[in-house]
XYZ file of C-alpha atoms in Angstrom:
516
model
C 187.395 41.288 140.041
C 185.606 38.131 138.922
C 185.985 35.050 141.045
C 187.678 32.391 138.944
C 188.168 28.678 139.147
C 190.423 28.074 142.192
C 193.015 26.167 140.220
C 193.635 29.389 138.261
C 193.413 31.775 141.199
C 196.574 33.822 140.856
C 197.951 37.305 140.553
C 196.763 37.790 136.994
C 198.465 41.017 136.145
C 201.796 39.765 137.467
C 201.682 36.490 135.574
C 200.228 37.901 132.375
C 202.502 40.886 131.999
C 205.667 40.236 133.996
C 207.584 39.321 130.842
C 207.477 40.730 127.322
C 205.058 39.141 124.893
C 207.009 36.919 122.518
C 206.022 34.279 120.041
C 206.627 30.653 120.865
C 208.587 28.485 118.481
C 205.515 26.292 118.177
C 201.781 26.387 118.733
C 201.503 22.646 118.330
C 202.776 20.276 120.967
C 205.969 18.498 119.884
C 205.895 14.889 118.747
C 202.115 14.526 118.511
C 201.196 10.864 118.073
C 197.835 9.745 116.718
C 196.372 6.425 117.877
C 195.766 3.731 115.293
C 192.033 4.481 115.354
C 192.572 8.025 114.066
C 192.592 7.092 110.384
C 189.240 5.326 110.764
C 187.710 8.454 112.301
C 189.326 10.689 109.702
C 187.833 8.581 106.918
C 184.442 8.676 108.650
C 184.526 12.483 108.569
C 185.478 12.401 104.905
C 182.523 10.109 104.278
C 180.179 12.607 105.952
C 181.557 15.322 103.695
C 181.016 13.216 100.576
C 177.445 12.325 101.522
C 176.640 15.911 102.479
C 178.154 17.353 99.349
C 176.539 14.807 97.072
C 173.159 15.845 98.505
C 174.069 19.433 97.647
C 175.180 18.419 94.148
C 171.962 16.504 93.497
C 169.466 19.036 94.828
C 171.155 22.436 94.841
C 174.316 22.611 92.736
C 175.125 26.167 91.694
C 172.971 27.636 94.432
C 174.134 28.669 97.869
C 172.758 25.909 100.101
C 170.779 22.691 99.944
C 167.478 22.068 101.747
C 168.397 18.611 103.084
C 165.047 17.687 104.616
C 162.834 18.438 101.611
C 165.287 18.719 98.746
C 165.655 21.967 96.845
C 167.866 24.925 97.570
C 168.204 28.404 99.033
C 170.212 31.455 97.975
C 171.051 33.371 101.135
C 174.565 34.402 100.034
C 173.663 36.209 96.807
C 173.378 33.109 94.631
C 177.073 32.731 93.820
C 177.264 29.095 94.931
C 178.428 29.619 98.504
C 178.614 25.925 99.351
C 180.897 25.278 96.389
C 183.368 28.073 97.078
C 183.277 27.564 100.840
C 183.969 23.842 100.432
C 186.937 24.153 98.094
C 189.675 24.399 100.717
C 188.259 21.341 102.484
C 188.189 19.428 99.190
C 191.894 20.116 98.675
C 192.772 19.095 102.229
C 190.733 15.886 101.975
C 192.110 15.037 98.526
C 188.680 15.083 96.879
C 190.081 15.847 93.435
C 186.947 15.219 91.377
C 184.852 17.509 93.550
C 187.587 20.130 93.412
C 187.904 19.998 89.643
C 184.147 20.520 89.336
C 184.294 23.392 91.846
C 187.103 25.054 89.915
C 185.070 24.926 86.723
C 182.085 26.480 88.490
C 184.019 29.195 90.324
C 185.775 30.313 87.158
C 182.397 31.422 85.800
C 180.868 33.198 88.823
C 179.578 36.651 87.940
C 180.415 38.844 90.907
C 179.358 42.031 89.149
C 175.945 41.842 90.777
C 174.016 39.832 93.315
C 172.135 36.969 91.679
C 169.326 37.627 94.144
C 167.611 40.860 95.141
C 169.542 40.988 98.386
C 172.262 43.425 99.262
C 175.747 42.025 99.784
C 177.314 41.516 103.214
C 180.947 42.627 103.141
C 181.748 40.387 106.112
C 180.065 37.195 104.864
C 181.361 37.673 101.331
C 184.883 38.224 102.603
C 185.070 35.186 104.865
C 183.261 32.748 102.538
C 183.969 33.812 98.947
C 187.200 35.815 99.094
C 188.562 33.567 101.844
C 187.506 30.396 100.062
C 189.008 31.379 96.715
C 192.349 32.645 97.981
C 192.832 29.774 100.444
C 192.138 27.197 97.749
C 194.728 28.947 95.577
C 197.370 28.586 98.279
C 196.452 25.030 99.259
C 196.495 23.757 95.661
C 199.995 25.119 95.116
C 198.953 28.325 93.287
C 198.185 26.577 90.021
C 194.990 28.366 88.986
C 195.526 32.116 88.685
C 191.846 32.685 87.945
C 191.134 32.038 91.650
C 193.056 35.212 92.472
C 191.355 37.026 89.606
C 187.909 36.067 90.923
C 188.912 37.023 94.445
C 190.011 40.413 93.117
C 186.764 40.795 91.172
C 184.543 40.362 94.218
C 186.807 42.437 96.460
C 186.882 45.351 94.036
C 183.110 45.489 94.385
C 183.238 45.239 98.181
C 185.664 48.165 98.308
C 182.713 50.490 97.624
C 181.678 49.854 101.249
C 184.116 52.635 102.117
C 181.687 55.185 100.707
C 182.844 58.484 102.150
C 186.141 60.309 101.588
C 188.712 59.242 104.183
C 186.257 56.711 105.675
C 188.140 54.036 107.620
C 185.334 51.739 108.813
C 183.239 50.192 106.028
C 179.473 49.997 105.991
C 178.319 46.426 106.349
C 176.091 46.054 103.280
C 176.008 47.382 99.739
C 174.240 47.049 96.424
C 176.582 45.437 93.896
C 174.565 46.678 90.941
C 174.794 50.361 91.853
C 177.880 50.188 94.104
C 175.996 52.057 96.816
C 176.051 51.307 100.515
C 173.284 50.733 102.998
C 173.932 53.551 105.463
C 173.452 51.905 108.834
C 175.281 50.962 111.989
C 177.520 47.908 112.050
C 179.391 45.819 114.589
C 183.037 45.186 115.313
C 182.929 41.641 113.919
C 181.673 42.839 110.538
C 184.087 45.769 110.428
C 187.096 44.045 111.983
C 187.108 40.633 110.292
C 188.469 41.505 106.870
C 192.203 41.942 107.292
C 193.425 38.330 106.996
C 191.684 37.919 103.660
C 192.346 41.370 102.215
C 196.003 41.238 103.264
C 196.402 37.872 101.523
C 194.809 39.280 98.367
C 197.343 42.110 98.448
C 200.067 39.475 98.648
C 199.044 38.020 95.285
C 197.891 41.157 93.456
C 200.589 43.522 94.765
C 197.825 46.095 95.268
C 198.287 47.410 98.781
C 194.900 49.150 98.784
C 193.222 45.931 99.911
C 195.456 45.567 102.959
C 195.256 49.236 103.817
C 191.457 49.415 103.742
C 190.951 46.357 105.952
C 193.824 47.065 108.328
C 192.851 50.720 108.814
C 189.372 49.615 109.859
C 190.857 47.513 112.653
C 193.241 50.279 113.677
C 190.345 52.712 113.917
C 188.374 50.350 116.163
C 191.426 49.793 118.362
C 191.952 53.531 118.796
C 188.399 54.373 119.867
C 188.477 54.409 123.701
C 186.758 51.221 124.952
C 184.844 50.681 128.218
C 187.562 48.267 129.384
C 191.136 47.958 128.090
C 191.167 46.073 124.791
C 187.454 45.216 124.981
C 185.670 47.117 122.245
C 181.875 47.046 122.570
C 179.763 45.233 120.032
C 178.046 47.998 118.025
C 179.751 50.703 115.988
C 178.808 53.597 113.692
C 181.042 53.566 110.572
C 180.010 57.089 109.586
C 181.159 58.645 112.854
C 183.866 56.253 114.110
C 182.162 55.796 117.444
C 180.814 52.929 119.478
C 177.102 52.608 120.114
C 176.427 51.492 123.658
C 178.918 49.490 125.665
C 177.786 45.858 125.388
C 180.790 43.571 125.825
C 180.815 39.996 124.577
C 182.976 37.403 122.847
C 179.871 36.127 121.050
C 178.325 37.060 117.705
C 178.785 40.643 116.597
C 182.139 40.868 118.390
C 183.690 37.394 118.177
C 185.884 37.379 115.089
C 187.191 40.920 115.677
C 188.972 39.598 118.778
C 189.903 36.389 116.954
C 191.664 38.267 114.159
C 193.738 40.581 116.363
C 196.223 37.863 117.301
C 195.919 36.025 113.996
C 196.718 39.136 111.959
C 199.873 39.714 113.978
C 200.945 36.142 113.235
C 200.000 36.088 109.538
C 201.647 39.393 108.654
C 204.743 39.313 110.873
C 204.062 42.999 111.344
C 206.528 45.149 113.239
C 203.589 46.961 114.837
C 202.685 45.558 118.251
C 199.201 47.085 118.312
C 197.353 43.933 117.208
C 198.961 41.445 119.613
C 198.919 43.983 122.440
C 195.237 44.766 121.955
C 194.367 41.064 121.915
C 196.354 40.513 125.100
C 194.648 43.493 126.742
C 191.236 42.122 125.744
C 192.098 38.756 127.281
C 193.398 40.387 130.453
C 190.244 42.517 130.820
C 188.095 39.467 130.167
C 189.850 37.508 132.900
C 189.516 40.403 135.313
C 185.918 41.383 134.642
C 184.047 38.755 132.588
C 185.371 35.398 133.776
C 182.876 33.525 135.908
C 182.590 30.168 137.652
C 179.307 28.271 137.813
C 177.867 27.344 141.193
C 177.396 23.794 139.923
C 180.268 21.946 138.271
C 182.809 24.711 138.813
C 182.803 25.416 135.067
C 184.775 28.383 133.739
C 182.722 30.714 131.533
C 183.065 34.125 129.914
C 180.016 36.253 130.710
C 178.627 39.225 128.778
C 178.459 42.743 130.220
C 175.424 44.810 129.205
C 175.191 48.529 128.480
C 174.596 49.265 132.154
C 177.613 47.294 133.327
C 175.597 44.300 134.554
C 177.135 40.853 134.174
C 174.969 38.354 132.301
C 175.714 34.647 132.752
C 175.118 33.675 129.152
C 177.134 31.625 126.701
C 176.683 30.629 123.080
C 177.943 28.197 120.524
C 179.342 31.145 118.563
C 181.351 32.339 121.572
C 182.861 28.889 122.133
C 185.591 29.695 119.623
C 187.224 31.618 122.489
C 188.779 28.523 124.063
C 190.677 27.691 120.888
C 191.594 31.321 120.296
C 193.036 31.683 123.806
C 194.928 28.402 123.456
C 196.356 29.592 120.136
C 197.227 33.085 121.338
C 198.543 31.858 124.661
C 200.902 29.457 122.923
C 202.056 32.189 120.557
C 202.764 34.562 123.426
C 204.426 31.919 125.602
C 201.784 32.478 128.261
C 200.621 29.255 129.881
C 198.138 31.142 132.049
C 196.147 32.151 128.975
C 196.446 28.628 127.567
C 195.063 27.168 130.793
C 192.097 29.485 130.739
C 191.497 28.554 127.108
C 191.510 24.874 128.000
C 189.061 25.516 130.849
C 186.727 27.507 128.597
C 186.919 24.706 126.062
C 185.993 22.124 128.711
C 182.929 24.152 129.696
C 181.809 24.429 126.088
C 182.347 20.721 125.570
C 180.162 20.079 128.612
C 177.248 21.632 126.689
C 177.688 18.801 124.170
C 178.203 16.030 126.695
C 175.106 17.045 128.679
C 172.393 16.870 126.021
C 170.393 13.896 124.829
C 171.961 14.116 121.345
C 175.506 14.807 122.510
C 175.442 18.047 120.505
C 175.503 21.521 122.047
C 172.842 24.263 121.890
C 172.955 27.703 120.292
C 172.608 29.506 123.655
C 173.021 28.424 127.275
C 172.879 30.136 130.674
C 174.382 29.534 134.100
C 174.333 30.769 137.685
C 177.574 32.379 138.797
C 179.294 32.379 142.155
C 179.106 36.193 142.106
C 175.838 36.771 143.935
C 175.397 40.292 142.539
C 175.464 39.271 138.864
C 172.306 40.435 137.133
C 171.388 37.140 135.495
C 171.382 35.301 138.828
C 168.034 36.969 139.551
C 166.303 35.102 136.730
C 163.568 32.692 137.861
C 164.190 29.191 136.578
C 161.494 26.675 135.814
C 161.567 23.377 137.648
C 162.911 21.719 134.536
C 165.670 24.315 134.123
C 166.638 24.057 137.773
C 166.887 20.276 137.575
C 168.982 20.468 134.390
C 171.270 23.080 135.913
C 171.829 21.056 139.092
C 172.958 18.150 136.955
C 175.013 19.930 134.296
C 176.126 23.388 135.475
C 174.230 25.245 132.743
C 170.635 25.378 131.573
C 168.717 25.946 128.357
C 166.769 29.174 128.045
C 163.996 27.943 125.760
C 163.363 25.806 122.733
C 163.994 28.922 120.629
C 167.682 28.869 121.557
C 168.242 25.125 122.029
C 168.834 24.447 118.354
C 171.981 23.308 116.555
C 172.541 24.984 113.201
C 175.612 22.951 112.154
C 177.988 25.350 113.895
C 181.726 24.586 114.247
C 183.001 26.534 117.262
C 183.093 23.819 119.943
C 184.792 21.390 117.571
C 187.139 24.169 116.436
C 188.343 24.758 119.997
C 188.581 21.004 120.528
C 190.907 20.845 117.501
C 193.158 23.578 118.898
C 193.207 21.857 122.293
C 194.339 18.572 120.720
C 197.048 20.141 118.569
C 198.378 22.236 121.477
C 198.396 19.530 124.173
C 198.382 16.095 122.562
C 195.820 14.936 125.121
C 193.811 12.159 123.461
C 190.635 13.064 125.369
C 190.057 15.625 122.629
C 190.197 12.860 120.032
C 187.642 10.891 122.048
C 185.340 13.902 122.106
C 185.561 14.386 118.360
C 184.978 10.666 117.758
C 181.795 10.728 119.833
C 180.571 13.681 117.778
C 181.017 11.744 114.540
C 178.702 9.076 115.922
C 176.144 11.642 117.059
C 176.180 13.458 113.725
C 175.497 10.197 111.919
C 172.784 9.286 114.409
C 170.859 12.555 114.598
C 171.662 14.792 111.621
C 171.092 12.641 108.535
C 168.063 13.763 106.515
C 166.128 10.790 105.166
C 165.082 12.246 101.801
C 168.441 13.515 100.550
C 171.034 11.767 102.687
C 172.378 15.215 103.502
C 172.976 16.605 106.984
C 170.649 19.030 108.756
C 170.666 20.881 112.056
C 168.370 20.162 114.992
C 165.560 22.323 116.331
C 166.274 21.137 119.882
C 169.469 19.319 120.849
C 167.806 17.864 123.913
C 164.714 16.672 122.052
C 165.405 15.425 118.499
C 161.709 14.578 118.066
C 161.138 18.298 117.421
C 162.677 17.858 113.998
C 165.412 19.214 111.794
C 166.439 22.592 110.403
C 165.957 22.449 106.640
C 169.221 24.066 105.578
C 172.863 23.016 105.319
C 174.922 26.158 105.832
C 178.077 26.390 103.727
C 180.190 26.517 106.890
C 179.286 22.862 107.477
C 181.648 22.081 104.582
C 184.155 24.851 105.277
C 184.480 24.606 109.045
C 182.818 21.725 110.870
C 184.057 18.909 108.667
C 187.484 20.468 108.096
C 188.190 20.853 111.818
C 186.917 17.332 112.461
C 189.021 15.873 109.657
C 192.195 17.678 110.727
C 191.697 16.545 114.321
C 192.340 12.971 113.133
C 194.788 13.795 110.344
C 198.586 13.936 110.431
C 199.334 16.931 112.716
C 202.023 18.054 110.265
C 199.345 18.421 107.598
C 198.080 22.009 107.842
C 200.144 22.602 110.958
C 199.094 25.472 113.229
C 202.729 26.560 113.112
C 202.523 27.098 109.357
C 198.933 28.119 108.613
C 196.522 30.687 110.043
C 192.804 29.911 109.777
C 190.304 32.622 108.961
C 187.009 32.624 110.830
C 185.490 30.381 108.134
C 188.356 27.866 108.654
C 190.095 28.746 105.385
C 193.843 28.355 106.015
C 196.337 30.992 104.859
C 200.046 30.235 104.649
C 202.055 32.035 107.328
C 205.738 32.986 107.230
C 208.100 31.649 109.886
C 207.275 33.187 113.258
C 209.319 36.087 114.539
C 210.790 36.305 118.021
C 208.497 39.022 119.340
C 205.114 40.459 118.429
C 204.200 42.447 121.507
C 205.580 45.236 123.578
C 204.961 43.706 126.999
C 203.474 45.620 129.927
């Protein structure tokens, strides 16, 4: 069993499973009070959105993303205007009515019958950005524009061809929209298991249960394939044969949102079936038992990876840092303070990757030395520079190739959940410092837009010349809501998809799990 932070050293199985899993009356802490400075910070985030989006409008409107450093555009999401559709839910939340009206006009005319580029279509990316963006905007705006549902149905009807074989339950990850043929290849559990929130919500408004069934059956199939550890499905999967490939375990990319959606789907659907909440709880329990690690410097709590040979790798990533917020959310739902506490500790460790760099922004990948002497990654030879950085901060940077910041949201996402669940104003202070650092380091001179960094510890290395659509959908939405009225888009009333598009949830039931 992994050695854990002493303040959480306890009989895990007893505390986690001694009582039945039941939903809390509230995810959010009661009587949250924002300081007077919150509105100033909220407006500063809104200002960043407006400047970023105006750069997109000037240099790239109608295309997927803007090139903020040079001007111009890119079409990496099939040329359907990803930044527009992905930004719509944020526009509604921020009250940016003129932007939203323009986005509605554009989205009503998108031709989803084919890719506007030569690229194949990712079922996962198209689901979370386009389908999620359209259907969330429809709910947030008060269901005024039916064509948003119609467009969501149009793109999803094309994606349904990813289930190419008779009785196939796991979709292939990519397909040609012109010919409706799949790319026969392996996939991963994130791509195959991160569709059900969106497809279920589409069923809600079309009354066509095929959407829910296809997406939900994919998750059920993954759950029912025997995993290496209880609840912890490995990263790679073969949709044609319903089998895992290898046994690499991680909460990072390729696996991340599969675990995220297990607990969220239980909450959004109010399903009578305990399999989703139970599998999430089992994954958390296995992670605490086998993957949780403490750094030798700083006593930080991390979740390690486990490779195909069963070796523990002390590696973390910006992508994986959603786990703190997810554990806080799920722990609150299941009335399990132990899980919440671990989530808060994971969140603190991820925040430390921000607080420790020259720019105050965290890297794509980071590594650490664990207190478990036999862990495989502890045998790595560190450079003098890495050793010095580790001794000061409790993690180190692998190389300049993985020290970049690509406008990712996950650390700020978990910070948002931590604030809403605890009411501790240190999370507001963290978000406020990030606003300052974004304005200091990410503004591109030519366009006034915002760009990522090639090295968060050395901004002189330059910027990344692309503004991903999730900058509008996720980063700025989570930042804005951190400083907004906590009753606005309450975590007790809305469930966020992995692209931060909120879906309206019914009142919580008393119990969503079977207990152990």
